[in-house]
Amino acid sequence: MIIVLFGKPGAGKGTQAPLIAQALGVPTLATGDVLRGALRAGTPLGLEAKGYMDRGELVPDRVILGIVGEELRTPAYAKGVILDGAVRTVAQAEGLAAMLVGLGRSVDAVLALDVDTEEVVRRMSTRTVCEKCQTPYTALPAGSVCPKCGGAVVRRKDDEPDAVRNRLRVFDEQTTPVLAWYRNHGTKVEVVDAVGDVSDVTKRVLRAIGH
Ligand SMILES: [Zn+2]
């Protein structure tokens, strides 16, 4: 079972990915991790990727997908995998499909963890940080005095409502065409509401993919 996982910023993808993987008995594969692994191991594709990075260029999809493909050939992924961060554009979806054909496999489902924008704005709005000692807080409103050092407690710029709304809008603009591409190619796309208890969301996800 090969699942491509999408998570809206604030949807808890980092929390859910290992729980879903555990329930399905398959590993997760984060593109960033395998790329770093190939760089460390100095594989031919790893060295090619390093060349691009050393020149300050983006590593092309062909190289990234090659590295992901080499990893997927190993026995650890025989039962399946949850791909995290492998597909951000339609070109990458096409490249992944072509690479998997070479392995005699295909994407079984695309899973998108969804959250309501205003819910994320609400969640982020309770996060504050001490300007001076950088201690994060969730229940201390901006404008408070840091109990640890007496510094000013502020909201991170990234967590300001407009910044959060903008981040989510950019994510939607990027992923909508990718999800449409999968639907048009007959792949099951499940958009799962990721608001609520961690375990409830995991159950919802597993139900959506028929487990
Ligand atoms: Zn402080």
XYZ file of N, CA, C and O and ligand atoms in Angstrom:
845
model
N 0.837 -1.195 0.000
C 0.000 0.000 0.000
C 0.874 1.248 0.000
O 1.654 1.464 0.927
N 0.761 2.044 -1.033
C 1.537 3.276 -1.110
C 0.594 4.463 -0.937
O -0.365 4.625 -1.698
N 0.863 5.252 0.092
C 0.017 6.402 0.399
C 0.846 7.677 0.303
O 1.954 7.746 0.830
N 0.306 8.651 -0.403
C 0.937 9.976 -0.446
C 0.204 10.848 0.566
O -1.020 10.991 0.498
N 0.971 11.393 1.498
C 0.366 12.153 2.588
C 0.569 13.661 2.408
O 1.685 14.129 2.173
N -0.534 14.370 2.500
C -0.493 15.837 2.503
C -1.013 16.320 3.849
O -1.975 15.768 4.369
N -0.418 17.346 4.382
C -0.951 17.905 5.619
C -0.902 19.406 5.563
O 0.149 20.008 5.378
N -2.062 20.010 5.722
C -2.118 21.463 5.785
C -1.280 21.936 6.968
O -1.258 21.263 7.997
N -0.607 23.078 6.861
C 0.117 23.581 8.027
C -0.849 23.682 9.212
O -1.936 24.223 9.066
N -0.465 23.098 10.337
C -1.321 23.151 11.519
C -2.256 21.964 11.640
O -3.010 21.862 12.597
N -2.205 21.032 10.654
C -3.112 19.877 10.683
C -2.546 18.721 11.491
O -3.216 17.711 11.683
N -1.307 18.844 11.938
C -0.728 17.794 12.772
C -0.176 16.614 11.985
O -0.207 15.477 12.450
N 0.352 16.880 10.801
C 0.898 15.802 9.962
C 2.022 15.062 10.678
O 2.100 13.834 10.628
N 2.893 15.825 11.356
C 4.018 15.225 12.059
C 3.575 14.261 13.162
O 4.251 13.277 13.442
N 2.418 14.553 13.772
C 1.870 13.677 14.813
C 1.201 12.467 14.186
O 1.346 11.341 14.654
N 0.436 12.703 13.124
C -0.372 11.628 12.539
C 0.437 10.628 11.717
O 0.137 9.431 11.739
N 1.446 11.095 10.986
C 2.170 10.193 10.070
C 2.661 8.925 10.771
O 2.369 7.814 10.298
N 3.369 9.021 11.917
C 3.839 7.791 12.555
C 2.698 6.924 13.101
O 2.810 5.703 13.112
N 1.589 7.553 13.529
C 0.457 6.777 14.066
C -0.231 5.984 12.954
O -0.592 4.816 13.129
N -0.393 6.629 11.803
C -1.009 5.953 10.655
C -0.094 4.812 10.201
O -0.541 3.697 9.931
N 1.205 5.114 10.148
C 2.183 4.115 9.710
C 2.151 2.895 10.620
O 2.144 1.752 10.157
N 2.085 3.153 11.926
C 2.076 2.063 12.899
C 0.824 1.201 12.721
O 0.902 -0.024 12.721
N -0.321 1.858 12.546
C -1.576 1.121 12.397
C -1.578 0.273 11.126
O -2.137 -0.814 11.106
N -0.945 0.776 10.066
C -0.930 0.042 8.796
C 0.236 -0.942 8.710
O 0.293 -1.764 7.800
N 1.197 -0.815 9.637
C 2.359 -1.698 9.611
C 3.302 -1.426 8.459
O 3.949 -2.331 7.942
N 3.368 -0.157 8.044
C 4.314 0.226 6.983
C 5.129 1.437 7.476
O 4.657 2.186 8.328
N 6.334 1.596 6.943
C 7.125 2.749 7.382
C 6.710 4.044 6.680
O 6.034 4.006 5.645
N 7.118 5.152 7.269
C 6.970 6.421 6.562
C 8.289 6.713 5.863
O 9.344 6.232 6.271
N 8.214 7.456 4.797
C 9.427 7.870 4.090
C 9.328 9.363 3.833
O 8.477 9.824 3.069
N 10.167 10.121 4.549
C 10.187 11.565 4.360
C 11.298 11.893 3.370
O 12.448 11.487 3.554
N 10.915 12.595 2.309
C 11.870 12.877 1.234
C 13.135 13.549 1.756
O 14.239 13.194 1.353
N 12.975 14.511 2.656
C 14.134 15.213 3.209
C 15.109 14.255 3.887
O 16.327 14.391 3.755
N 14.549 13.257 4.600
C 15.392 12.298 5.319
C 16.187 11.414 4.361
O 17.376 11.174 4.580
N 15.529 10.891 3.308
C 16.265 9.999 2.388
C 17.294 10.788 1.589
O 18.365 10.271 1.268
N 16.983 12.053 1.299
C 17.963 12.886 0.600
C 19.200 13.060 1.478
O 20.331 12.862 1.018
N 18.984 13.390 2.755
C 20.120 13.535 3.677
C 20.884 12.220 3.809
O 22.121 12.218 3.856
N 20.146 11.092 3.818
C 20.780 9.780 3.922
C 21.678 9.502 2.728
O 22.801 9.007 2.871
N 21.185 9.850 1.525
C 21.963 9.618 0.300
C 23.199 10.509 0.273
O 24.268 10.104 -0.219
N 23.070 11.725 0.794
C 24.218 12.644 0.853
C 25.290 12.065 1.774
O 26.473 12.047 1.445
N 24.825 11.582 2.944
C 25.762 10.998 3.924
C 26.443 9.762 3.350
O 27.647 9.583 3.493
N 25.659 8.893 2.688
C 26.191 7.629 2.169
C 27.052 7.859 0.931
O 27.813 6.987 0.524
N 26.921 9.036 0.310
C 27.711 9.333 -0.885
C 27.375 8.438 -2.068
O 28.249 8.068 -2.855
N 26.093 8.074 -2.215
C 25.664 7.292 -3.379
C 25.820 8.169 -4.627
O 25.901 9.399 -4.510
N 25.870 7.539 -5.832
C 26.007 8.361 -7.056
C 24.952 9.467 -7.139
O 25.272 10.617 -7.445
N 23.695 9.127 -6.839
C 22.652 10.162 -6.890
C 22.818 11.162 -5.759
O 22.534 12.350 -5.917
N 23.303 10.686 -4.627
C 23.576 11.575 -3.498
C 24.634 12.599 -3.863
O 24.510 13.791 -3.555
N 25.683 12.127 -4.548
C 26.751 13.042 -4.973
C 26.236 14.035 -6.006
O 26.610 15.213 -6.002
N 25.342 13.532 -6.887
C 24.765 14.434 -7.895
C 23.935 15.521 -7.196
O 24.046 16.710 -7.535
N 23.154 15.096 -6.208
C 22.347 16.060 -5.449
C 23.243 17.077 -4.750
O 22.970 18.278 -4.746
N 24.338 16.595 -4.190
C 25.266 17.467 -3.477
C 25.832 18.537 -4.419
O 25.987 19.696 -4.039
N 26.124 18.122 -5.656
C 26.629 19.069 -6.645
C 25.681 20.249 -6.841
O 26.104 21.403 -6.854
N 24.392 19.931 -6.978
C 23.399 21.002 -7.137
C 23.358 21.887 -5.891
O 23.320 23.111 -5.981
N 23.359 21.235 -4.727
C 23.241 21.993 -3.481
C 24.462 22.880 -3.267
O 24.341 24.026 -2.828
N 25.648 22.352 -3.600
C 26.878 23.137 -3.446
C 26.865 24.376 -4.348
O 27.467 25.394 -4.029
N 26.189 24.251 -5.481
C 26.093 25.409 -6.385
C 24.916 26.312 -6.005
O 24.625 27.283 -6.700
N 24.232 25.954 -4.933
C 23.089 26.759 -4.477
C 21.878 26.594 -5.364
O 20.995 27.455 -5.392
N 21.823 25.453 -6.085
C 20.676 25.215 -6.975
C 19.722 24.215 -6.333
O 20.113 23.452 -5.460
N 18.469 24.230 -6.818
C 17.498 23.235 -6.353
C 17.876 21.883 -6.937
O 18.275 21.791 -8.100
N 17.756 20.834 -6.134
C 18.001 19.489 -6.648
C 16.817 19.112 -7.544
O 15.668 19.201 -7.109
N 17.080 18.733 -8.818
C 15.954 18.460 -9.723
C 15.103 17.261 -9.259
O 15.605 16.355 -8.600
N 13.824 17.282 -9.643
C 12.910 16.189 -9.290
C 13.472 14.827 -9.684
O 13.329 13.856 -8.957
N 14.102 14.755 -10.872
C 14.646 13.490 -11.374
C 15.608 12.854 -10.365
O 15.561 11.646 -10.118
N 16.466 13.692 -9.776
C 17.457 13.192 -8.815
C 16.769 12.774 -7.510
O 17.010 11.697 -6.972
N 15.868 13.634 -7.029
C 15.141 13.332 -5.781
C 14.356 12.035 -5.934
O 14.402 11.145 -5.072
N 13.620 11.922 -7.049
C 12.801 10.729 -7.262
C 13.674 9.490 -7.419
O 13.301 8.396 -7.001
N 14.853 9.659 -8.011
C 15.789 8.545 -8.133
C 16.213 8.045 -6.761
O 16.266 6.834 -6.509
N 16.487 8.994 -5.872
C 16.912 8.637 -4.509
C 15.752 7.958 -3.758
O 15.938 6.936 -3.102
N 14.540 8.506 -3.900
C 13.366 7.899 -3.259
C 13.148 6.486 -3.820
O 12.869 5.538 -3.081
N 13.322 6.333 -5.138
C 13.134 5.037 -5.792
C 14.117 3.997 -5.285
O 13.751 2.841 -5.034
N 15.366 4.388 -5.110
C 16.380 3.454 -4.596
C 16.008 2.990 -3.194
O 16.169 1.821 -2.849
N 15.514 3.919 -2.405
C 15.112 3.584 -1.043
C 13.917 2.611 -1.063
O 13.886 1.633 -0.327
N 12.939 2.892 -1.954
C 11.730 2.056 -2.009
C 12.025 0.629 -2.469
O 11.249 -0.282 -2.214
N 13.154 0.441 -3.157
C 13.534 -0.897 -3.603
C 13.993 -1.781 -2.449
O 14.073 -2.986 -2.595
N 14.324 -1.170 -1.310
C 14.843 -1.966 -0.197
C 13.684 -2.708 0.487
O 12.535 -2.253 0.436
N 13.987 -3.876 1.113
C 12.928 -4.740 1.665
C 12.040 -4.056 2.695
O 10.879 -4.452 2.867
N 12.555 -3.026 3.359
C 11.768 -2.359 4.405
C 10.429 -1.854 3.869
O 9.465 -1.709 4.626
N 10.369 -1.588 2.575
C 9.164 -0.978 1.995
C 8.344 -1.965 1.173
O 7.484 -1.574 0.399
N 8.637 -3.277 1.343
C 7.950 -4.292 0.543
C 6.431 -4.240 0.746
O 5.661 -4.419 -0.201
N 5.990 -3.984 1.990
C 4.552 -3.971 2.277
C 3.885 -2.656 1.890
O 2.668 -2.595 1.735
N 4.700 -1.622 1.785
C 4.130 -0.332 1.444
C 4.869 0.799 2.127
O 5.884 0.573 2.789
N 4.334 1.969 1.986
C 5.006 3.146 2.542
C 4.037 4.316 2.613
O 3.064 4.383 1.848
N 4.285 5.189 3.559
C 3.585 6.473 3.574
C 4.593 7.525 3.145
O 5.596 7.754 3.831
N 4.360 8.110 1.996
C 5.284 9.096 1.447
C 4.932 10.475 1.980
O 3.813 10.964 1.792
N 5.902 11.075 2.642
C 5.690 12.362 3.283
C 6.596 13.389 2.606
O 7.815 13.267 2.656
N 5.992 14.351 1.946
C 6.783 15.403 1.310
C 7.335 15.040 -0.055
O 8.180 15.746 -0.594
N 6.854 13.930 -0.634
C 7.389 13.490 -1.924
C 6.771 14.257 -3.088
O 7.381 14.387 -4.142
N 5.558 14.743 -2.896
C 4.827 15.351 -4.009
C 4.296 16.714 -3.612
O 3.476 16.815 -2.696
N 4.788 17.746 -4.264
C 4.267 19.092 -3.993
C 3.715 19.742 -5.265
O 3.003 20.719 -5.189
N 4.082 19.168 -6.420
C 3.639 19.752 -7.689
C 3.104 18.638 -8.596
O 3.358 17.451 -8.353
N 2.382 19.045 -9.649
C 1.869 18.069 -10.612
C 3.039 17.349 -11.294
O 2.994 16.134 -11.508
N 4.107 18.080 -11.602
C 5.276 17.456 -12.243
C 5.855 16.350 -11.354
O 6.252 15.288 -11.845
N 5.875 16.594 -10.051
C 6.392 15.575 -9.127
C 5.447 14.377 -9.038
O 5.897 13.236 -8.903
N 4.132 14.636 -9.124
C 3.154 13.535 -9.119
C 3.365 12.658 -10.342
O 3.357 11.426 -10.262
N 3.586 13.297 -11.498
C 3.847 12.555 -12.738
C 5.148 11.770 -12.631
O 5.227 10.607 -13.019
N 6.181 12.423 -12.098
C 7.481 11.772 -11.951
C 7.412 10.582 -11.015
O 7.990 9.524 -11.299
N 6.686 10.747 -9.917
C 6.549 9.648 -8.951
C 5.817 8.465 -9.597
O 6.235 7.317 -9.450
N 4.738 8.770 -10.343
C 3.972 7.705 -10.999
C 4.870 6.923 -11.956
O 4.858 5.689 -11.971
N 5.682 7.649 -12.744
C 6.571 6.998 -13.719
C 7.618 6.150 -12.997
O 7.916 5.023 -13.413
N 8.166 6.686 -11.915
C 9.182 5.954 -11.153
C 8.584 4.671 -10.575
O 9.200 3.608 -10.614
N 7.346 4.764 -10.038
C 6.711 3.594 -9.426
C 6.386 2.529 -10.467
O 6.464 1.339 -10.173
N 6.034 2.946 -11.690
C 5.784 1.982 -12.770
C 7.021 1.110 -12.946
O 6.926 -0.110 -13.084
N 8.182 1.739 -12.872
C 9.444 1.007 -12.990
C 9.629 -0.023 -11.884
O 10.374 -0.990 -12.051
N 8.950 0.189 -10.757
C 9.055 -0.757 -9.632
C 7.860 -1.714 -9.628
O 7.719 -2.538 -8.722
N 6.980 -1.576 -10.630
C 5.778 -2.399 -10.679
C 4.768 -2.032 -9.611
O 3.980 -2.867 -9.169
N 4.785 -0.761 -9.187
C 3.883 -0.339 -8.122
C 3.170 0.945 -8.523
O 3.465 1.527 -9.569
N 2.222 1.368 -7.695
C 1.527 2.627 -7.958
C 0.992 3.190 -6.651
O 0.926 2.488 -5.649
N 0.619 4.450 -6.688
C 0.045 5.093 -5.498
C -1.370 4.545 -5.290
O -2.177 4.547 -6.213
N -1.669 4.047 -4.098
C -2.988 3.489 -3.814
C -3.965 4.540 -3.318
O -5.156 4.448 -3.562
N -3.450 5.504 -2.565
C -4.342 6.527 -2.029
C -3.559 7.791 -1.707
O -2.374 7.743 -1.388
N -4.265 8.893 -1.833
C -3.710 10.186 -1.440
C -4.531 10.662 -0.257
O -5.764 10.643 -0.296
N -3.821 11.037 0.792
C -4.475 11.410 2.023
C -4.135 12.859 2.344
O -2.967 13.216 2.445
N -5.169 13.683 2.463
C -4.934 15.091 2.779
C -5.562 15.401 4.128
O -6.780 15.273 4.303
N -4.737 15.762 5.090
C -5.244 16.148 6.411
C -5.667 17.604 6.328
O -4.856 18.480 6.064
N -6.945 17.820 6.551
C -7.503 19.152 6.354
C -7.888 19.786 7.692
O -8.270 19.092 8.621
N -7.752 21.084 7.767
C -8.239 21.817 8.932
C -8.851 23.114 8.452
O -8.440 23.669 7.438
N -9.840 23.573 9.195
C -10.470 24.833 8.879
C -9.482 25.971 9.181
O -8.842 25.986 10.229
N -9.352 26.897 8.233
C -8.395 27.988 8.386
C -8.559 28.736 9.695
O -7.590 28.964 10.422
N -9.797 29.090 10.022
C -10.008 29.882 11.243
C -9.692 29.085 12.504
O -9.311 29.650 13.520
N -9.813 27.743 12.409
C -9.434 26.893 13.541
C -7.919 26.978 13.760
O -7.445 27.078 14.892
N -7.158 26.953 12.664
C -5.697 27.060 12.793
C -5.319 28.447 13.318
O -4.457 28.582 14.187
N -6.010 29.475 12.808
C -5.754 30.845 13.289
C -5.979 30.896 14.801
O -5.169 31.457 15.545
N -7.083 30.266 15.250
C -7.395 30.230 16.682
C -6.299 29.518 17.472
O -5.828 30.010 18.483
N -5.863 28.348 16.958
C -4.832 27.582 17.661
C -3.525 28.353 17.762
O -2.893 28.393 18.801
N -3.139 28.963 16.631
C -1.858 29.667 16.611
C -1.906 30.919 17.483
O -0.890 31.359 18.006
N -3.116 31.484 17.611
C -3.221 32.757 18.329
C -2.937 32.579 19.817
O -2.662 33.547 20.521
N -3.006 31.345 20.324
C -2.721 31.123 21.748
C -1.241 30.842 21.976
O -0.809 30.701 23.112
N -0.480 30.717 20.865
C 0.952 30.457 21.039
C 1.713 31.772 21.163
O 1.618 32.638 20.290
N 2.458 31.883 22.252
C 3.276 33.083 22.440
C 4.688 32.646 22.831
O 4.937 31.466 23.085
N 5.589 33.601 22.856
C 6.974 33.289 23.183
C 7.584 34.482 23.919
O 7.197 35.636 23.679
N 8.519 34.203 24.841
C 9.219 35.292 25.516
C 10.276 35.849 24.569
O 11.105 35.116 24.045
N 10.196 37.157 24.362
C 11.121 37.848 23.465
C 12.572 37.681 23.917
O 13.477 37.634 23.100
N 12.738 37.591 25.257
C 14.081 37.607 25.824
C 14.681 36.199 25.940
O 15.758 35.944 25.403
N 13.956 35.258 26.601
C 14.545 33.935 26.833
C 13.992 32.870 25.884
O 14.392 31.720 25.950
N 13.064 33.260 24.994
C 12.527 32.376 23.946
C 11.686 31.221 24.478
O 11.409 30.274 23.740
N 11.279 31.265 25.752
C 10.413 30.201 26.265
C 9.055 30.279 25.567
O 8.453 31.352 25.530
N 8.575 29.157 24.992
C 7.249 29.186 24.352
C 6.145 29.022 25.376
O 6.297 28.316 26.366
N 5.032 29.684 25.150
C 3.869 29.561 26.030
C 2.621 29.307 25.195
O 2.549 29.695 24.032
N 1.635 28.631 25.816
C 0.366 28.440 25.114
C -0.789 29.086 25.876
O -1.869 29.239 25.338
N -0.575 29.427 27.123
C -1.687 29.969 27.914
C -1.372 31.352 28.477
O -2.064 31.845 29.356
N -0.300 31.937 27.971
C 0.099 33.258 28.468
C -0.081 34.258 27.320
O 0.638 34.215 26.341
N -1.085 35.156 27.449
C -1.362 36.049 26.326
C -0.215 37.022 26.035
O 0.569 37.346 26.932
N -0.161 37.461 24.774
C 0.823 38.476 24.402
C 0.628 39.689 25.288
O -0.498 40.054 25.621
N 1.748 40.320 25.671
C 1.661 41.478 26.552
C 1.940 41.107 28.000
O 2.131 41.984 28.844
N 1.957 39.781 28.306
C 2.262 39.348 29.671
C 3.759 39.503 29.938
O 4.547 39.734 29.024
N 4.113 39.334 31.202
C 5.518 39.358 31.595
C 5.965 37.908 31.787
O 5.274 37.112 32.426
N 7.117 37.543 31.207
C 7.627 36.175 31.303
C 7.934 35.842 32.769
O 8.721 36.539 33.409
N 7.294 34.764 33.310
C 7.540 34.412 34.709
C 8.980 33.946 34.954
O 9.453 33.964 36.091
N 9.670 33.533 33.901
C 11.032 33.019 34.085
C 12.073 34.131 34.152
O 13.012 34.061 34.932
N 11.918 35.128 33.258
C 13.007 36.106 33.160
C 12.523 37.552 33.201
O 13.324 38.482 33.136
N 11.201 37.739 33.259
C 10.682 39.096 33.309
C 10.602 39.789 31.948
O 10.248 40.955 31.868
N 10.937 39.046 30.873
C 10.886 39.606 29.513
C 9.446 39.755 29.031
O 8.500 39.333 29.703
N 9.290 40.358 27.865
C 7.961 40.573 27.298
C 7.526 39.338 26.514
O 8.282 38.790 25.708
N 6.279 38.907 26.766
C 5.717 37.771 26.034
C 5.010 38.313 24.790
O 4.168 39.211 24.890
N 5.393 37.789 23.619
C 4.844 38.286 22.350
C 4.349 37.118 21.497
O 4.644 35.959 21.781
N 3.608 37.461 20.461
C 3.204 36.438 19.493
C 4.231 36.434 18.359
O 4.689 37.486 17.929
N 4.588 35.215 17.905
C 5.519 35.128 16.769
C 4.861 35.744 15.544
O 3.669 35.558 15.320
N 5.664 36.406 14.722
C 5.143 37.002 13.482
C 4.436 35.944 12.627
O 3.396 36.204 12.044
N 5.025 34.739 12.571
C 4.466 33.628 11.786
C 3.094 33.201 12.266
O 2.354 32.568 11.531
N 2.800 33.488 13.519
C 1.542 33.037 14.109
C 0.473 34.115 14.090
O -0.649 33.895 14.554
N 0.800 35.299 13.565
C -0.201 36.353 13.433
C -1.283 35.861 12.472
O -0.979 35.185 11.486
N -2.564 36.191 12.747
C -3.658 35.664 11.919
C -3.441 35.828 10.407
O -3.660 34.877 9.655
N -2.989 36.999 9.964
C -2.824 37.199 8.525
C -1.731 36.298 7.955
O -1.852 35.791 6.837
N -0.649 36.098 8.729
C 0.436 35.235 8.273
C -0.043 33.787 8.169
O 0.290 33.072 7.217
N -0.856 33.359 9.149
C -1.384 31.989 9.143
C -2.315 31.798 7.946
O -2.211 30.816 7.203
N -3.218 32.784 7.741
C -4.155 32.691 6.603
C -3.393 32.637 5.288
O -3.736 31.861 4.390
N -2.338 33.416 5.182
C -1.553 33.443 3.951
C -0.869 32.092 3.705
O -0.868 31.572 2.596
N -0.301 31.507 4.774
C 0.382 30.215 4.665
C -0.589 29.137 4.184
O -0.273 28.324 3.327
N -1.798 29.149 4.724
C -2.793 28.141 4.353
C -3.281 28.355 2.916
O -3.521 27.393 2.190
N -3.399 29.621 2.522
C -3.846 29.921 1.152
C -2.803 29.427 0.142
O -3.133 28.804 -0.866
N -1.520 29.687 0.445
C -0.441 29.237 -0.445
C -0.464 27.712 -0.559
O -0.337 27.145 -1.646
N -0.680 27.042 0.586
C -0.715 25.583 0.584
C -1.854 25.085 -0.308
O -1.685 24.170 -1.113
N -3.042 25.702 -0.173
C -4.197 25.310 -0.991
C -3.912 25.503 -2.473
O -4.245 24.657 -3.288
N -3.300 26.642 -2.806
C -3.006 26.921 -4.212
C -2.060 25.882 -4.798
O -2.154 25.522 -5.957
N -1.111 25.409 -3.960
C -0.148 24.424 -4.445
C -0.750 23.029 -4.547
O -0.450 22.291 -5.480
N -1.584 22.661 -3.557
C -2.031 21.267 -3.520
C -3.290 20.995 -4.339
O -3.465 19.884 -4.808
N -4.156 22.010 -4.524
C -5.395 21.769 -5.264
C -5.136 21.118 -6.632
O -5.761 20.109 -6.952
N -4.194 21.642 -7.450
C -3.953 20.994 -8.746
C -3.384 19.578 -8.619
O -3.660 18.727 -9.466
N -2.621 19.329 -7.549
C -2.035 17.987 -7.375
C -3.141 16.978 -7.032
O -3.197 15.883 -7.604
N -4.035 17.372 -6.118
C -5.145 16.477 -5.766
C -6.035 16.233 -6.987
O -6.495 15.114 -7.213
N -6.250 17.287 -7.783
C -7.064 17.148 -8.996
C -6.394 16.181 -9.972
O -7.051 15.350 -10.601
N -5.069 16.272 -10.090
C -4.322 15.380 -10.993
C -4.544 13.923 -10.581
O -4.814 13.066 -11.420
N -4.447 13.650 -9.278
C -4.642 12.275 -8.806
C -6.068 11.799 -9.077
O -6.293 10.686 -9.531
N -7.057 12.684 -8.794
C -8.451 12.289 -9.044
C -8.644 11.967 -10.525
O -9.263 10.976 -10.877
N -8.068 12.810 -11.388
C -8.215 12.602 -12.835
C -7.528 11.330 -13.306
O -7.838 10.821 -14.375
N -6.559 10.844 -12.521
C -5.857 9.621 -12.909
C -6.383 8.407 -12.149
O -5.742 7.362 -12.111
N -7.564 8.583 -11.524
C -8.231 7.433 -10.912
C -7.683 7.008 -9.572
O -8.000 5.914 -9.097
N -6.845 7.839 -8.953
C -6.329 7.500 -7.629
C -7.302 8.011 -6.570
O -7.828 9.119 -6.690
N -7.526 7.178 -5.561
C -8.417 7.570 -4.469
C -7.795 8.733 -3.696
O -6.663 8.648 -3.232
N -8.544 9.832 -3.586
C -8.085 10.987 -2.807
C -9.033 11.162 -1.625
O -10.244 11.318 -1.818
N -8.498 11.082 -0.427
C -9.325 11.232 0.772
C -8.911 12.490 1.519
O -7.765 12.623 1.938
N -9.845 13.415 1.656
C -9.603 14.610 2.463
C -10.226 14.356 3.825
O -11.429 14.114 3.923
N -9.384 14.336 4.852
C -9.858 13.967 6.187
C -9.795 15.175 7.123
O -8.777 15.869 7.183
N -10.886 15.393 7.826
C -10.945 16.480 8.801
C -9.987 16.152 9.944
O -10.133 15.139 10.616
N -8.995 17.012 10.139
C -7.948 16.736 11.129
C -8.134 17.536 12.413
O -7.207 17.668 13.201
N -9.356 18.060 12.629
C -9.621 18.793 13.867
C -10.169 17.823 14.906
O -11.042 17.015 14.602
N -9.636 17.876 16.102
C -10.128 17.017 17.170
C -9.009 16.261 17.848
O -7.839 16.562 17.650
N -9.417 15.259 18.652
C -8.456 14.415 19.368
C -7.521 13.728 18.400
O -7.938 13.278 17.338
N -6.251 13.593 18.798
C -5.275 12.906 17.951
C -5.774 11.512 17.561
O -5.739 11.135 16.388
N -6.283 10.757 18.551
C -6.693 9.376 18.252
C -7.947 9.346 17.377
O -8.110 8.458 16.545
N -8.841 10.325 17.544
C -10.026 10.399 16.683
C -9.633 10.654 15.238
O -10.204 10.071 14.317
N -8.650 11.541 15.047
C -8.212 11.861 13.690
C -7.583 10.621 13.057
O -7.863 10.287 11.894
N -6.759 9.901 13.836
C -6.143 8.677 13.306
C -7.230 7.690 12.869
O -7.143 7.107 11.780
N -8.268 7.526 13.710
C -9.362 6.594 13.367
C -10.057 7.023 12.079
O -10.381 6.201 11.223
N -10.286 8.333 11.960
C -10.949 8.883 10.768
C -10.128 8.570 9.519
O -10.657 8.169 8.488
N -8.815 8.757 9.650
C -7.906 8.496 8.522
C -7.976 7.022 8.121
O -8.132 6.692 6.939
N -7.898 6.132 9.099
C -7.876 4.697 8.814
C -9.201 4.254 8.184
O -9.216 3.431 7.274
N -10.299 4.854 8.684
C -11.607 4.541 8.081
C -11.631 4.987 6.630
O -12.106 4.249 5.749
N -11.101 6.169 6.384
C -11.140 6.745 5.027
C -10.391 5.868 4.025
O -10.782 5.763 2.870
N -9.319 5.216 4.497
C -8.562 4.387 3.555
C -8.930 2.899 3.699
O -8.234 2.021 3.205
N -10.049 2.666 4.408
C -10.599 1.313 4.436
C -9.895 0.356 5.364
O -9.819 -0.846 5.075
N -9.382 0.855 6.498
C -8.755 -0.036 7.484
C -9.494 -0.012 8.809
O -10.132 0.942 9.150
Zn 11.604 34.919 29.397
